[in-house]
CSV table of C-alpha atoms in Angstrom, one decimal:
chain,number,residue,atom,x,y,z
F,1,UNK,CA,-88.3,-153.0,-141.0
F,2,UNK,CA,-92.0,-153.5,-141.0
F,3,UNK,CA,-91.7,-156.2,-138.3
F,4,UNK,CA,-89.6,-153.9,-136.1
F,5,UNK,CA,-92.1,-151.1,-136.3
F,6,UNK,CA,-95.0,-153.5,-135.8
F,7,UNK,CA,-93.3,-155.0,-132.7
F,8,UNK,CA,-92.7,-151.5,-131.3
F,9,UNK,CA,-96.3,-150.6,-132.0
F,10,UNK,CA,-97.5,-153.7,-130.1
F,11,UNK,CA,-95.3,-152.8,-127.1
F,12,UNK,CA,-96.7,-149.3,-127.1
F,13,UNK,CA,-100.3,-150.5,-127.3
F,14,UNK,CA,-99.7,-152.8,-124.3
F,15,UNK,CA,-98.2,-150.0,-122.3
F,16,UNK,CA,-101.1,-147.6,-123.1
F,17,UNK,CA,-103.6,-150.3,-122.1
F,18,UNK,CA,-101.8,-151.0,-118.8
F,19,UNK,CA,-101.4,-147.3,-118.0
F,20,UNK,CA,-105.0,-146.7,-118.7
F,21,UNK,CA,-106.1,-149.0,-115.9
F,22,UNK,CA,-106.8,-147.7,-112.4
F,23,UNK,CA,-104.4,-148.8,-109.6
F,24,UNK,CA,-106.9,-151.5,-108.5
F,25,UNK,CA,-107.3,-152.7,-112.1
F,26,UNK,CA,-103.5,-153.0,-112.4
F,27,UNK,CA,-103.3,-154.9,-109.2
F,28,UNK,CA,-106.1,-157.2,-110.3
F,29,UNK,CA,-104.4,-157.8,-113.6
F,30,UNK,CA,-101.1,-158.6,-111.9
F,31,UNK,CA,-102.8,-161.0,-109.5
F,32,UNK,CA,-104.7,-162.8,-112.3
F,33,UNK,CA,-101.6,-163.2,-114.5
F,34,UNK,CA,-99.4,-164.2,-111.6
F,35,UNK,CA,-101.8,-167.0,-110.8
F,36,UNK,CA,-101.3,-168.6,-114.2
F,37,UNK,CA,-97.7,-167.6,-114.9
F,38,UNK,CA,-96.7,-168.8,-111.5
F,39,UNK,CA,-97.7,-172.3,-112.6
F,40,UNK,CA,-95.2,-172.3,-115.5
F,41,UNK,CA,-92.5,-174.9,-114.5
F,42,UNK,CA,-89.9,-174.1,-117.2
F,43,UNK,CA,-87.9,-171.1,-115.8
F,44,UNK,CA,-86.6,-170.1,-119.3
F,45,UNK,CA,-90.2,-169.9,-120.7
F,46,UNK,CA,-91.5,-168.0,-117.7
F,47,UNK,CA,-88.7,-165.5,-117.8
F,48,UNK,CA,-89.1,-165.0,-121.6
F,49,UNK,CA,-92.7,-164.3,-121.0
F,50,UNK,CA,-91.9,-161.9,-118.2
F,51,UNK,CA,-89.5,-160.0,-120.4
F,52,UNK,CA,-92.3,-159.2,-122.8
F,53,UNK,CA,-94.4,-157.8,-120.0
F,54,UNK,CA,-91.4,-155.8,-118.8
F,55,UNK,CA,-90.7,-154.5,-122.4
F,56,UNK,CA,-94.3,-153.4,-122.6
F,57,UNK,CA,-94.1,-151.5,-119.3
F,58,UNK,CA,-91.3,-151.7,-116.7
F,59,UNK,CA,-93.7,-151.3,-113.8
F,60,UNK,CA,-95.9,-154.0,-115.2
F,61,UNK,CA,-93.0,-156.4,-115.8
F,62,UNK,CA,-91.4,-155.6,-112.4
F,63,UNK,CA,-94.6,-156.2,-110.5
F,64,UNK,CA,-95.4,-159.4,-112.3
F,65,UNK,CA,-91.9,-160.7,-111.9
F,66,UNK,CA,-92.0,-160.1,-108.2
F,67,UNK,CA,-95.4,-161.7,-107.9
F,68,UNK,CA,-94.1,-164.9,-109.4
F,69,UNK,CA,-90.7,-164.8,-107.6
F,70,UNK,CA,-88.9,-164.3,-110.9
F,71,UNK,CA,-85.4,-163.0,-111.4
F,72,UNK,CA,-85.8,-159.4,-112.3
F,73,UNK,CA,-82.2,-159.0,-113.5
F,74,UNK,CA,-82.7,-161.9,-116.0
F,75,UNK,CA,-86.0,-160.3,-117.1
F,76,UNK,CA,-84.3,-157.0,-117.8
F,77,UNK,CA,-81.5,-158.6,-119.7
F,78,UNK,CA,-84.0,-160.6,-121.9
F,79,UNK,CA,-86.2,-157.5,-122.4
F,80,UNK,CA,-83.2,-155.6,-123.6
F,81,UNK,CA,-82.7,-158.1,-126.4
F,82,UNK,CA,-86.3,-158.0,-127.7
């Protein structure tokens, strides 16, 4: 139970941090992350990582997934299982 509440707390913290940024800061964050994440060759690994961003905040995950030409449907499915 502790792990579940800890994981939920981590997701909430990431959401609060992302939502606390200005629009420009959010865009900068997405661009910076997309530059590195876009280099990940293993699709499974990339989509697993994207699912964590989506779980933290759906806008965050959606924007990042689009920025790296990921499969949003797959990301949503993976996020639902986190």
